[in-house]
C-alpha atoms as an extended CHARMM CRD file, in Angstrom:
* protein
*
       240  EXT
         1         1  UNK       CA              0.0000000000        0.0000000000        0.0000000000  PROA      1               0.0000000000
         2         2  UNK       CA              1.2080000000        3.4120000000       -0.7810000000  PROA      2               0.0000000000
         3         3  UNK       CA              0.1610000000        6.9070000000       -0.2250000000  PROA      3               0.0000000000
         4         4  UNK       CA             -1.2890000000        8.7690000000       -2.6720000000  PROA      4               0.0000000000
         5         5  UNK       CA              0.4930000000       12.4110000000       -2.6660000000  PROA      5               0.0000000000
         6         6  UNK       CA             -1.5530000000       13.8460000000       -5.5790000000  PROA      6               0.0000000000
         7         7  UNK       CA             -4.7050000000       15.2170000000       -3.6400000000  PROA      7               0.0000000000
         8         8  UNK       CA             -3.4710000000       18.0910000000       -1.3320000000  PROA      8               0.0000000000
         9         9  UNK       CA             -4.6960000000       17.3220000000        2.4010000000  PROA      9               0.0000000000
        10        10  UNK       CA             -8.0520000000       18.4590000000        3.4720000000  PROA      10              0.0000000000
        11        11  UNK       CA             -9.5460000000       19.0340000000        6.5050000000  PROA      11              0.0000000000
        12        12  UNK       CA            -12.7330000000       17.0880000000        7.6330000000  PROA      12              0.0000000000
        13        13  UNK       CA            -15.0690000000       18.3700000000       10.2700000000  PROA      13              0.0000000000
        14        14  UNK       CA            -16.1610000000       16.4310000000       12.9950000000  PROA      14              0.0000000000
        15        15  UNK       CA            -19.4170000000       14.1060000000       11.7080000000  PROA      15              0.0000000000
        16        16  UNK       CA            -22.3350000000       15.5900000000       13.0730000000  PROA      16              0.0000000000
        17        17  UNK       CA            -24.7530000000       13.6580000000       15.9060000000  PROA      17              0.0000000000
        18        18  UNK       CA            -26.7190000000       10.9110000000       15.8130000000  PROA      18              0.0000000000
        19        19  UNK       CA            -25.4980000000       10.7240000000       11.6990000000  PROA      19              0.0000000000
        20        20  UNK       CA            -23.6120000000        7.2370000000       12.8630000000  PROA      20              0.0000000000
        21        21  UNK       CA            -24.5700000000        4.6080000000       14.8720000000  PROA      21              0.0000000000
        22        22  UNK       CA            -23.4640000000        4.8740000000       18.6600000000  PROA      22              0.0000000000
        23        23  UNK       CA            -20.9930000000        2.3110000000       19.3130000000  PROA      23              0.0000000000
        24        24  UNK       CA            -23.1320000000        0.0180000000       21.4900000000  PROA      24              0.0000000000
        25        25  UNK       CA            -27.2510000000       -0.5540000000       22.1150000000  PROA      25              0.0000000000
        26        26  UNK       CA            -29.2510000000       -2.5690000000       23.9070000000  PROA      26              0.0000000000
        27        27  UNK       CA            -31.3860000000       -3.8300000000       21.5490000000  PROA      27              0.0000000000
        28        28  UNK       CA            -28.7220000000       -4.7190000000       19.4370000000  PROA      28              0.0000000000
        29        29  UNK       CA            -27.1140000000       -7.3750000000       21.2280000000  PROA      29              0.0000000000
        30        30  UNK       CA            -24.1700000000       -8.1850000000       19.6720000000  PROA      30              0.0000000000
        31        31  UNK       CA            -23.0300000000       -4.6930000000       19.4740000000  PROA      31              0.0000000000
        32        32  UNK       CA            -22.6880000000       -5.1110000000       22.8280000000  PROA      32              0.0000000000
        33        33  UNK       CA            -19.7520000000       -7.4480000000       22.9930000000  PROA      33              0.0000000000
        34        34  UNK       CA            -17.5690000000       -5.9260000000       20.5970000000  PROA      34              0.0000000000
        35        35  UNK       CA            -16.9590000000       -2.3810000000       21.3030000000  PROA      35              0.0000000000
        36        36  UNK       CA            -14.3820000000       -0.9280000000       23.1410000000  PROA      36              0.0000000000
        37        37  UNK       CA            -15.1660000000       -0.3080000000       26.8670000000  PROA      37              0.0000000000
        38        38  UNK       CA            -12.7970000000        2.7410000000       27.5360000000  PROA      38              0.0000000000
        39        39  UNK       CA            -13.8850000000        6.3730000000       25.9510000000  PROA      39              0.0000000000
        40        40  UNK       CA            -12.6560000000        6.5510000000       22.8970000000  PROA      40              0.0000000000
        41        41  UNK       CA             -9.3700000000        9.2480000000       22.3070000000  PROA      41              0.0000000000
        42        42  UNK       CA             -9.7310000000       12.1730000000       19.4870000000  PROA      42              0.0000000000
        43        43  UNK       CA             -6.8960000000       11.8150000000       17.6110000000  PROA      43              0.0000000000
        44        44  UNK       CA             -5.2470000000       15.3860000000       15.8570000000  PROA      44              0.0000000000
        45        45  UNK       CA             -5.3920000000       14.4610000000       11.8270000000  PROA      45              0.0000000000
        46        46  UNK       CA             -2.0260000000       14.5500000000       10.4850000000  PROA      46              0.0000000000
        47        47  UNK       CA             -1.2550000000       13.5660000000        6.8750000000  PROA      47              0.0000000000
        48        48  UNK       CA             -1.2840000000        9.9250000000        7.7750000000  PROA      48              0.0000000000
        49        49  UNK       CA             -5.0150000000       10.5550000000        7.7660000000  PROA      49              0.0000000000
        50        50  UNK       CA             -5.5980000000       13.0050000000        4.9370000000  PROA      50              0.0000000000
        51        51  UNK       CA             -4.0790000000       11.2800000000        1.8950000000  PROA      51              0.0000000000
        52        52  UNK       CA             -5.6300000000        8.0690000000        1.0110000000  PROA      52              0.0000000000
        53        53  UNK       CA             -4.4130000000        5.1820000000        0.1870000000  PROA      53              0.0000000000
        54        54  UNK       CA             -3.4040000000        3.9500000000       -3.4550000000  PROA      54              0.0000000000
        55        55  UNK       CA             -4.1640000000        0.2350000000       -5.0030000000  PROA      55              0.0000000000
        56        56  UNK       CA             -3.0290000000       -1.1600000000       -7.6330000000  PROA      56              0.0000000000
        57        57  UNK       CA             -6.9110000000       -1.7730000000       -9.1560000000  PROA      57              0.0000000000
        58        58  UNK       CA             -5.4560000000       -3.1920000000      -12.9510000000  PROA      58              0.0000000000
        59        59  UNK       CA             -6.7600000000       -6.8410000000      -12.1760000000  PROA      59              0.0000000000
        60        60  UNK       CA            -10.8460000000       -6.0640000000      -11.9900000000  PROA      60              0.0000000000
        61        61  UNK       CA            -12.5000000000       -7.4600000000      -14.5620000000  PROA      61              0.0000000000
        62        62  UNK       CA            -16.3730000000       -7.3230000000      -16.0220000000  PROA      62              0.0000000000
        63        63  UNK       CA            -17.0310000000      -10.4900000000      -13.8720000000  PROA      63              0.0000000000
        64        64  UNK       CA            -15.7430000000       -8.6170000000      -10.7300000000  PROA      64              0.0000000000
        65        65  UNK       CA            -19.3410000000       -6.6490000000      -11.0180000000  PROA      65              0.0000000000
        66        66  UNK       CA            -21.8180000000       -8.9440000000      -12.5480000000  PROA      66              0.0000000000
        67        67  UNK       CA            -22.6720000000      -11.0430000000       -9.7140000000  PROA      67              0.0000000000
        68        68  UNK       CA            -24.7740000000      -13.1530000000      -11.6550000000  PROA      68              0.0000000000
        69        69  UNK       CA            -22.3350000000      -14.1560000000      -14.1050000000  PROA      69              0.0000000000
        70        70  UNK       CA            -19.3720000000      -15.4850000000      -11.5300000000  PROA      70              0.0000000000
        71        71  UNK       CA            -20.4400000000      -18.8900000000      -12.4260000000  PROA      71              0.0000000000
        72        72  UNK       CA            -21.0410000000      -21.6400000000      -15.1110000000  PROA      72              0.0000000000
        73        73  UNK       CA            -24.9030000000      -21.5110000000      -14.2160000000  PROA      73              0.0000000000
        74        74  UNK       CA            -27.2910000000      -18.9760000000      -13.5290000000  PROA      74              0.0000000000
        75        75  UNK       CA            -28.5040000000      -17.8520000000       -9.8480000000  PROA      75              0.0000000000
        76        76  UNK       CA            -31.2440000000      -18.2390000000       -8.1770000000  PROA      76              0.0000000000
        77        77  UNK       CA            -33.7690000000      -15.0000000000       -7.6220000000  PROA      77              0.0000000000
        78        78  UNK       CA            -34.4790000000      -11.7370000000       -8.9350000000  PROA      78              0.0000000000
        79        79  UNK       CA            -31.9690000000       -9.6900000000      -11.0150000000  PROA      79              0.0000000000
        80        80  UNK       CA            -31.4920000000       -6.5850000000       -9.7300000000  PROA      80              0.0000000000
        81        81  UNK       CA            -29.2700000000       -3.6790000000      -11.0210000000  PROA      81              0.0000000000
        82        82  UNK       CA            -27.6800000000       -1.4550000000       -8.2640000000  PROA      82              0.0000000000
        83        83  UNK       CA            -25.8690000000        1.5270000000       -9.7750000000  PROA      83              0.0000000000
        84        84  UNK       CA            -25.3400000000        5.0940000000       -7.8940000000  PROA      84              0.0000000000
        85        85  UNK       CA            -22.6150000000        7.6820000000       -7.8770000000  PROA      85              0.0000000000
        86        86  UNK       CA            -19.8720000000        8.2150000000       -4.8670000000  PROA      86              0.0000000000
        87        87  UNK       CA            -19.7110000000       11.7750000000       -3.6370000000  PROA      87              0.0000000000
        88        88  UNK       CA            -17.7210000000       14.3410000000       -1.3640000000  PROA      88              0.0000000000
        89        89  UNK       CA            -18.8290000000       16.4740000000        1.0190000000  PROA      89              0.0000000000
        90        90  UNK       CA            -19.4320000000       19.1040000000       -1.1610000000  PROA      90              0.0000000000
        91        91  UNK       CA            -21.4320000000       16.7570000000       -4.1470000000  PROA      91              0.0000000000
        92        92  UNK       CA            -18.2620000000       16.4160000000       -6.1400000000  PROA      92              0.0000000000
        93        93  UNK       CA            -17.6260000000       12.7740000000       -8.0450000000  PROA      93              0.0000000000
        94        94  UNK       CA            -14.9710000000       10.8200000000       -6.4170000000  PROA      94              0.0000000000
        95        95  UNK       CA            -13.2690000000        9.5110000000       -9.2580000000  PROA      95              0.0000000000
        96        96  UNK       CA            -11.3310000000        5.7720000000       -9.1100000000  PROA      96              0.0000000000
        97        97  UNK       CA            -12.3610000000        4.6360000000       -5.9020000000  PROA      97              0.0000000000
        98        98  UNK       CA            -12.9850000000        1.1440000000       -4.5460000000  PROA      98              0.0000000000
        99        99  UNK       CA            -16.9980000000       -0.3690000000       -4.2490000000  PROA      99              0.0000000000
       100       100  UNK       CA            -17.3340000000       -3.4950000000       -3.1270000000  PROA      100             0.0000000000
       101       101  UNK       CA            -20.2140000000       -5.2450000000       -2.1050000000  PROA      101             0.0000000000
       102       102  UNK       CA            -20.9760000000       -8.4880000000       -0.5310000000  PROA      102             0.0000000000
       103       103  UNK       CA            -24.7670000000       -9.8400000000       -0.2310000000  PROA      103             0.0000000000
       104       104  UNK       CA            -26.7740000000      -13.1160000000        0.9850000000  PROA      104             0.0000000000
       105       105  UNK       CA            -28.1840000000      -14.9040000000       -1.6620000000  PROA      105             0.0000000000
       106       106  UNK       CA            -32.2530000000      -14.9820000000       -3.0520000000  PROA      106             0.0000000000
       107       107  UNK       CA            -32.5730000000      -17.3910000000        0.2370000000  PROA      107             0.0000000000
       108       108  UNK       CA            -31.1210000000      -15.0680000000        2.5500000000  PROA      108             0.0000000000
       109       109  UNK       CA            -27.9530000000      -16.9860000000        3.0990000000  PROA      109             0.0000000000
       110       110  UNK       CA            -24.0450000000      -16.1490000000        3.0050000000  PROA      110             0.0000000000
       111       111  UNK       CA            -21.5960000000      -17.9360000000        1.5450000000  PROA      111             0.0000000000
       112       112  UNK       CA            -20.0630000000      -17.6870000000        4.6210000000  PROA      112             0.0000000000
       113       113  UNK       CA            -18.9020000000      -20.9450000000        7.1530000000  PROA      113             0.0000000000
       114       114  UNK       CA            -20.2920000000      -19.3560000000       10.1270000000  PROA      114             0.0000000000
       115       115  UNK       CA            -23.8370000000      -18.9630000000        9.0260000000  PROA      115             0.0000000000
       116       116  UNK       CA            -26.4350000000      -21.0090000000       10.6480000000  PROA      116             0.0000000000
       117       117  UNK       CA            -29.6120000000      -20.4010000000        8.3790000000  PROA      117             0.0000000000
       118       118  UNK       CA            -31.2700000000      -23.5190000000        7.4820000000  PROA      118             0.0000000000
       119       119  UNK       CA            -31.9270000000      -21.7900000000        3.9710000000  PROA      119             0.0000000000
       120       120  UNK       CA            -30.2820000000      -23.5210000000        1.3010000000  PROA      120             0.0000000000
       121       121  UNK       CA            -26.9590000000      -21.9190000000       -0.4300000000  PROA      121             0.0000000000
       122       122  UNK       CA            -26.8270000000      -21.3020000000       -3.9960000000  PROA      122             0.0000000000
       123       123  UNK       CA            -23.4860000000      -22.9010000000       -6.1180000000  PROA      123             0.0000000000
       124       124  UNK       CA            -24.0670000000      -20.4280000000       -8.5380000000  PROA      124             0.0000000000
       125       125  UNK       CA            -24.2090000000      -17.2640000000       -6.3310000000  PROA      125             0.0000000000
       126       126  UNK       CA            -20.8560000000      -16.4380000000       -4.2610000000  PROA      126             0.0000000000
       127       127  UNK       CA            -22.5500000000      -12.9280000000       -3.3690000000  PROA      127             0.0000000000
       128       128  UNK       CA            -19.2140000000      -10.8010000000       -3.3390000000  PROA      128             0.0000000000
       129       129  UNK       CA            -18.2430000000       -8.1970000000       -5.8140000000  PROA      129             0.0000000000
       130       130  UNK       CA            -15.8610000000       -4.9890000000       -7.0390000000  PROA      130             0.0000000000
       131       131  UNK       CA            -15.9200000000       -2.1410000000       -8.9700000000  PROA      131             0.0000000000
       132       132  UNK       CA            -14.3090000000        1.3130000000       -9.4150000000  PROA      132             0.0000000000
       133       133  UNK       CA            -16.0600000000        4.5390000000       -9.6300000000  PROA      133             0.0000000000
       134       134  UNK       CA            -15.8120000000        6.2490000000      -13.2300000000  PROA      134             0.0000000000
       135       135  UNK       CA            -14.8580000000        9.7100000000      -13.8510000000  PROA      135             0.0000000000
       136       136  UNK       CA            -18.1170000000       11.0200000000      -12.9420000000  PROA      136             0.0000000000
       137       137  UNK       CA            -18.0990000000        9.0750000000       -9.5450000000  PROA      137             0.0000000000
       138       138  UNK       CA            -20.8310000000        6.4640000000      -10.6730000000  PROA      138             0.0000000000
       139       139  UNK       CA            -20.3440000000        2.4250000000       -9.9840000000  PROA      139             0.0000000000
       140       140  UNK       CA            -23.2140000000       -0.4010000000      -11.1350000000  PROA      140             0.0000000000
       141       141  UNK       CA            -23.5840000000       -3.8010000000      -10.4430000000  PROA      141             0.0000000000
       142       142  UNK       CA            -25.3880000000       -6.9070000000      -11.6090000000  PROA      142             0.0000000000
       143       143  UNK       CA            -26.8580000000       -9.0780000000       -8.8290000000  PROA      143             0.0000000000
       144       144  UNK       CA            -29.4950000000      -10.9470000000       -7.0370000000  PROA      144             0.0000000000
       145       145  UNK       CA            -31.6440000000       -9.2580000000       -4.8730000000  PROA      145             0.0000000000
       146       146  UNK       CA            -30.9570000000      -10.6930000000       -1.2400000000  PROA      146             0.0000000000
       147       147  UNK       CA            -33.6100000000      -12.2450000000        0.8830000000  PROA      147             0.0000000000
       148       148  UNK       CA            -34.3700000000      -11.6010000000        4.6150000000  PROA      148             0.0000000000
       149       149  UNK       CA            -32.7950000000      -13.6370000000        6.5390000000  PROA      149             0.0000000000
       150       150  UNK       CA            -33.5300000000      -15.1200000000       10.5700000000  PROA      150             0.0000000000
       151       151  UNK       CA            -31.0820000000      -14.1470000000       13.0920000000  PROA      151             0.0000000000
       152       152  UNK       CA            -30.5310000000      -14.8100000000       17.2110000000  PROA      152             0.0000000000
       153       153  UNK       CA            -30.9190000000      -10.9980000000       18.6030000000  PROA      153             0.0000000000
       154       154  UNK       CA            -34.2640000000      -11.5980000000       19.7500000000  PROA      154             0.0000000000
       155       155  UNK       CA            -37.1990000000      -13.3310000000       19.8370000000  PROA      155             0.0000000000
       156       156  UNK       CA            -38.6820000000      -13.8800000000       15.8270000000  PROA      156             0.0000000000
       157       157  UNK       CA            -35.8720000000      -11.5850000000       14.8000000000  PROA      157             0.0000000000
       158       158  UNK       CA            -35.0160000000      -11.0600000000       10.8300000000  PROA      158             0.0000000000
       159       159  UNK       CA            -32.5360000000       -8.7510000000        9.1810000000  PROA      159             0.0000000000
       160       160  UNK       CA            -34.6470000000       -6.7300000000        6.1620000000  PROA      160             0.0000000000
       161       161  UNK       CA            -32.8010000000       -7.3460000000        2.7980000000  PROA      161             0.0000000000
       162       162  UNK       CA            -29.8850000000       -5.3910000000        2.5770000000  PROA      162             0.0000000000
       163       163  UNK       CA            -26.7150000000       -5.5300000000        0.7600000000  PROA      163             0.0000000000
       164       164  UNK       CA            -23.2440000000       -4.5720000000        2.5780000000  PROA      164             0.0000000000
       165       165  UNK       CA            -21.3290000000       -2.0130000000        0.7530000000  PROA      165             0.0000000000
       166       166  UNK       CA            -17.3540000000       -1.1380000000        1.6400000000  PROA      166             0.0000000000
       167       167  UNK       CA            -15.6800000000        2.2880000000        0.0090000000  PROA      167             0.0000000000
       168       168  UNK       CA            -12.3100000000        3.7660000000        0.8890000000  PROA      168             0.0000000000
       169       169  UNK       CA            -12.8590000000        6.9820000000       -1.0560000000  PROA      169             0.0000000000
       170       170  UNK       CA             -9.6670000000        9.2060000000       -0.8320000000  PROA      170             0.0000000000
       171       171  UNK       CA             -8.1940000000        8.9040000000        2.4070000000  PROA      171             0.0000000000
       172       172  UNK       CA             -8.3700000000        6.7620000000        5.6110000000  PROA      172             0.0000000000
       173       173  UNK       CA            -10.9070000000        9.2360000000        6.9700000000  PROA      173             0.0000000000
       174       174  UNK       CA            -13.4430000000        8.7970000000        4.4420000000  PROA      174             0.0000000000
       175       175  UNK       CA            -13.3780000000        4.7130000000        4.4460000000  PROA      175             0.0000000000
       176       176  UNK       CA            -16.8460000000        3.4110000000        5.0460000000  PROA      176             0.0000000000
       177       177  UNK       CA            -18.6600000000        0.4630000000        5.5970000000  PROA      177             0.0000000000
       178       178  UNK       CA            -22.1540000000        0.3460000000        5.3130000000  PROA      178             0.0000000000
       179       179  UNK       CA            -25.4070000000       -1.2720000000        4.5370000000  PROA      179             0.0000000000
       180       180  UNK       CA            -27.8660000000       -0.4390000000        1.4420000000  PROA      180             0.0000000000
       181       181  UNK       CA            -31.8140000000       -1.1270000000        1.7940000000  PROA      181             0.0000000000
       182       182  UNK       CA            -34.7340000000       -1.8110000000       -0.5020000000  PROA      182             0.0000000000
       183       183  UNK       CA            -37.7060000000        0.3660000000       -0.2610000000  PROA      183             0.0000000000
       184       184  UNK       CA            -40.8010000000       -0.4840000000        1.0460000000  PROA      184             0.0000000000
       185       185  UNK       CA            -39.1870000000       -3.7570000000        3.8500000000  PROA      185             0.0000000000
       186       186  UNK       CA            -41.8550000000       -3.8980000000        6.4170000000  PROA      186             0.0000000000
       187       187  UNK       CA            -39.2060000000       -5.2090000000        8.1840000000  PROA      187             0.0000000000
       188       188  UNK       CA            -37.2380000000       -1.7120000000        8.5080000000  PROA      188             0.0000000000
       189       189  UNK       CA            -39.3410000000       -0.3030000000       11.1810000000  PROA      189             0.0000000000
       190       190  UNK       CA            -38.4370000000       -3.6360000000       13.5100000000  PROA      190             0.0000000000
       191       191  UNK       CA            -34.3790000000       -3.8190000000       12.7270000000  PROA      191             0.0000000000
       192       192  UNK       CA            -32.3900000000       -3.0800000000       15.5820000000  PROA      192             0.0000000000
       193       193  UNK       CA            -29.6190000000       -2.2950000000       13.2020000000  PROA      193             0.0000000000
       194       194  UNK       CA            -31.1800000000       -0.0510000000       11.0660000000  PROA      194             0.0000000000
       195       195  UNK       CA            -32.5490000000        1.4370000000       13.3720000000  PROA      195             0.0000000000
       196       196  UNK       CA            -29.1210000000        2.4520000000       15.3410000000  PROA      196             0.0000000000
       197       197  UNK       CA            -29.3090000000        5.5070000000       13.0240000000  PROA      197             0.0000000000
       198       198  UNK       CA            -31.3140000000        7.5270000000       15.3420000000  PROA      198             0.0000000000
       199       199  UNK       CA            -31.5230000000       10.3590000000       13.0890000000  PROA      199             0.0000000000
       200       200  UNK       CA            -34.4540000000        9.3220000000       10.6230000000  PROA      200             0.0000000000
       201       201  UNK       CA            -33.4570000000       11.3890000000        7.3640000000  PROA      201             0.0000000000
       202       202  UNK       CA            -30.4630000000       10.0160000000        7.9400000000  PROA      202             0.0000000000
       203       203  UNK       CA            -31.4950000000        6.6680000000        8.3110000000  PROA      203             0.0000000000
       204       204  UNK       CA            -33.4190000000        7.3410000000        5.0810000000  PROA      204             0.0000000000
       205       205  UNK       CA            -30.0550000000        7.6650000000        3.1660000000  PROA      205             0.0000000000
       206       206  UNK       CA            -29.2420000000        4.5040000000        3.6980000000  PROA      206             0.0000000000
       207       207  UNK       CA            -32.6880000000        3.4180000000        1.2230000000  PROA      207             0.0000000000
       208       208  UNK       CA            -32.4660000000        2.6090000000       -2.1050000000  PROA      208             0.0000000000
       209       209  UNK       CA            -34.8420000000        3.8210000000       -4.5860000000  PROA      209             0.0000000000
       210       210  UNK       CA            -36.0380000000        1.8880000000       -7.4340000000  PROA      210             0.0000000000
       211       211  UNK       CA            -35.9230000000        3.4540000000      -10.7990000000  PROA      211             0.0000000000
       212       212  UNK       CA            -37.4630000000        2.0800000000      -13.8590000000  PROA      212             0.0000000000
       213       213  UNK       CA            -35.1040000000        4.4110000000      -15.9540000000  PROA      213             0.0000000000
       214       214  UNK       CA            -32.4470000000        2.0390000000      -14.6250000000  PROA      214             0.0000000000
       215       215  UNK       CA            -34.7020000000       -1.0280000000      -15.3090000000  PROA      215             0.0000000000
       216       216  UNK       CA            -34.1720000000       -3.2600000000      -17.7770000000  PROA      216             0.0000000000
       217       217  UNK       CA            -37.0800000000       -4.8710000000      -19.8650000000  PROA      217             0.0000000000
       218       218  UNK       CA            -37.5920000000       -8.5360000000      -19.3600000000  PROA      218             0.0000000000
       219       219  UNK       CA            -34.0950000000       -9.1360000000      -17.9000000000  PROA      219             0.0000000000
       220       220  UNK       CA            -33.5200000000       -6.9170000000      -14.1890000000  PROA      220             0.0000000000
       221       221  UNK       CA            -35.1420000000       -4.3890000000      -11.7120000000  PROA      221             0.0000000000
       222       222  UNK       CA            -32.9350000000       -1.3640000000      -11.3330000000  PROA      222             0.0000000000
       223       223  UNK       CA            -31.8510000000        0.7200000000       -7.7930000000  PROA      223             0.0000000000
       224       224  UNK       CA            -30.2300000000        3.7900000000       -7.5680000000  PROA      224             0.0000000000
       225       225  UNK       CA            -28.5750000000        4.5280000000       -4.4900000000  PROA      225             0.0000000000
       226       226  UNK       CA            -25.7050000000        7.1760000000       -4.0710000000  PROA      226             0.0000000000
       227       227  UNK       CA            -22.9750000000        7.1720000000       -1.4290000000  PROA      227             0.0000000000
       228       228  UNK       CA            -21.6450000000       10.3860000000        0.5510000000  PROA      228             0.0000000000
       229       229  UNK       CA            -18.2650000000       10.6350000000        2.0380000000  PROA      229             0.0000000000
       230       230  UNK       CA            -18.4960000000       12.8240000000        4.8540000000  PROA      230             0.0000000000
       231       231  UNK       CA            -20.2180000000       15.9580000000        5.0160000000  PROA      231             0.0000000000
       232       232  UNK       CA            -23.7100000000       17.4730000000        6.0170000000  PROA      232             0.0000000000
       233       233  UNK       CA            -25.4420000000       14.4830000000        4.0660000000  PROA      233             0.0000000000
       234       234  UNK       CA            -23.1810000000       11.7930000000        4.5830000000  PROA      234             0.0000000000
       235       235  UNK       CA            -23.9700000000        8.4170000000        4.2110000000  PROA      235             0.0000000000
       236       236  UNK       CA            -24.3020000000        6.4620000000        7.7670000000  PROA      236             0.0000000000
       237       237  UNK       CA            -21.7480000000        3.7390000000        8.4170000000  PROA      237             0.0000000000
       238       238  UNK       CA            -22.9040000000        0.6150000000       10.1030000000  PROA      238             0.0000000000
       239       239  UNK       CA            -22.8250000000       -0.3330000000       13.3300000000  PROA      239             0.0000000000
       240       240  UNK       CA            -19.2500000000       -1.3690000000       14.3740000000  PROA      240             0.0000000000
């Protein structure tokens, strides 16, 4: 990894409240257990923090986006088309930056050794994927849209579909990690997770919205969902 000295440094302003999740709540149990239990120290940003990181991105391909095309079969489920732009502060495109995205599959289930749903797993579906941002900010992918999905927080407890979305945008301070929702879950209004955005137009960032502009006839739905780094309308990050 290397630091990228063509961007002058910048400084950010402290995130305004409630924007982010708070580190730890009670009705989200796991949060709980994996948060540090000392305040946490302000640290002064230095350069360290203000130039991003540079990777060498020359080995994506076509397949890194198209989830649906990863394997010698077709997946199971709905195809869906998620494309947005990735913005600064200030609504400027952030050019050549990282996307990825990882996802359950139409069953709500992870390729993932650890997960305990009872749903079946797809061997045409891996749910992972990359792509950079073009000159005008914007990324798309090809997918599946994700199911909801059981999980042990509480009693009758399901995640709404969502699909997990990882940026590091031009320095260390604007890295996020987040999660993207469909519109209209009932199951928004009951997810602990979601819900640790307190502030709700905030909380409405993190929504998708579907767009039949982006739709394509007889072959996917299309979702348009853009991405702020920092800023007055920044996008929340998860909870940690």
């Amino acid at each position: 990894m290397k630091t990228d000295s063509s961007t002058p440094p910048r400084h950010f302003p402290r995130v305004a409240a409630n924007v982010h999740p708070p580190i730890s709540r009670e009705d989200y149990r796991s949060s709980r257990l994996r948060h540090p239990q000392q305040p946490m120290v302000i640290v002064p940003h230095t350069l360290s923090e203000l130039t991003g990181p540079a990777y060498p991105y020359g080995h994506l391909n076509a397949l890194d986006s198209d989830l649906t095309r990863q394997h010698a079969g077709e997946p199971i489920g709905q195809r869906i088309i998620l494309a947005g732009r990735v913005l600064d502060e200030d609504g400027r495109p952030v050019r050549n930056t990282l996307v990825e995205i990882w996802q359950a599959n139409a069953a709500g289930r992870y390729l993932h050794a650890k997960d305990s749903n009872p749903a079946p797993l797809d061997p045409h579906f891996s749910g992972a994927g990359r792509t950079l941002t073009d000159d005008n900010g914007a990324f798309r992918f090809t997918t599946i849209r994700p199911g909801a999905y059981p999980w042990p927080n509480h009693h009758n407890a399901w995640r709404p579909s969502h699909v997990h979305f990882s940026l590091f945008g031009q320095n260390f301070l604007t890295r996020l990690i987040t999660q993207m929702y469909f519109p209209g879950d009932p199951l928004h209004a009951l997810d602990p997770v979601m819900n640790s955005v307190r502030d709700a137009a905030a909380r409405q960032r993190l929504v998708a919205s579907f767009d039949i502009d982006l739709t394509e006839p007889d072959w996917a739905l299309g979702f348009r969902w853009d991405i702020v780094l920092r800023g007055r309308d920044e996008t929340p990050r998860e909870t940690t």
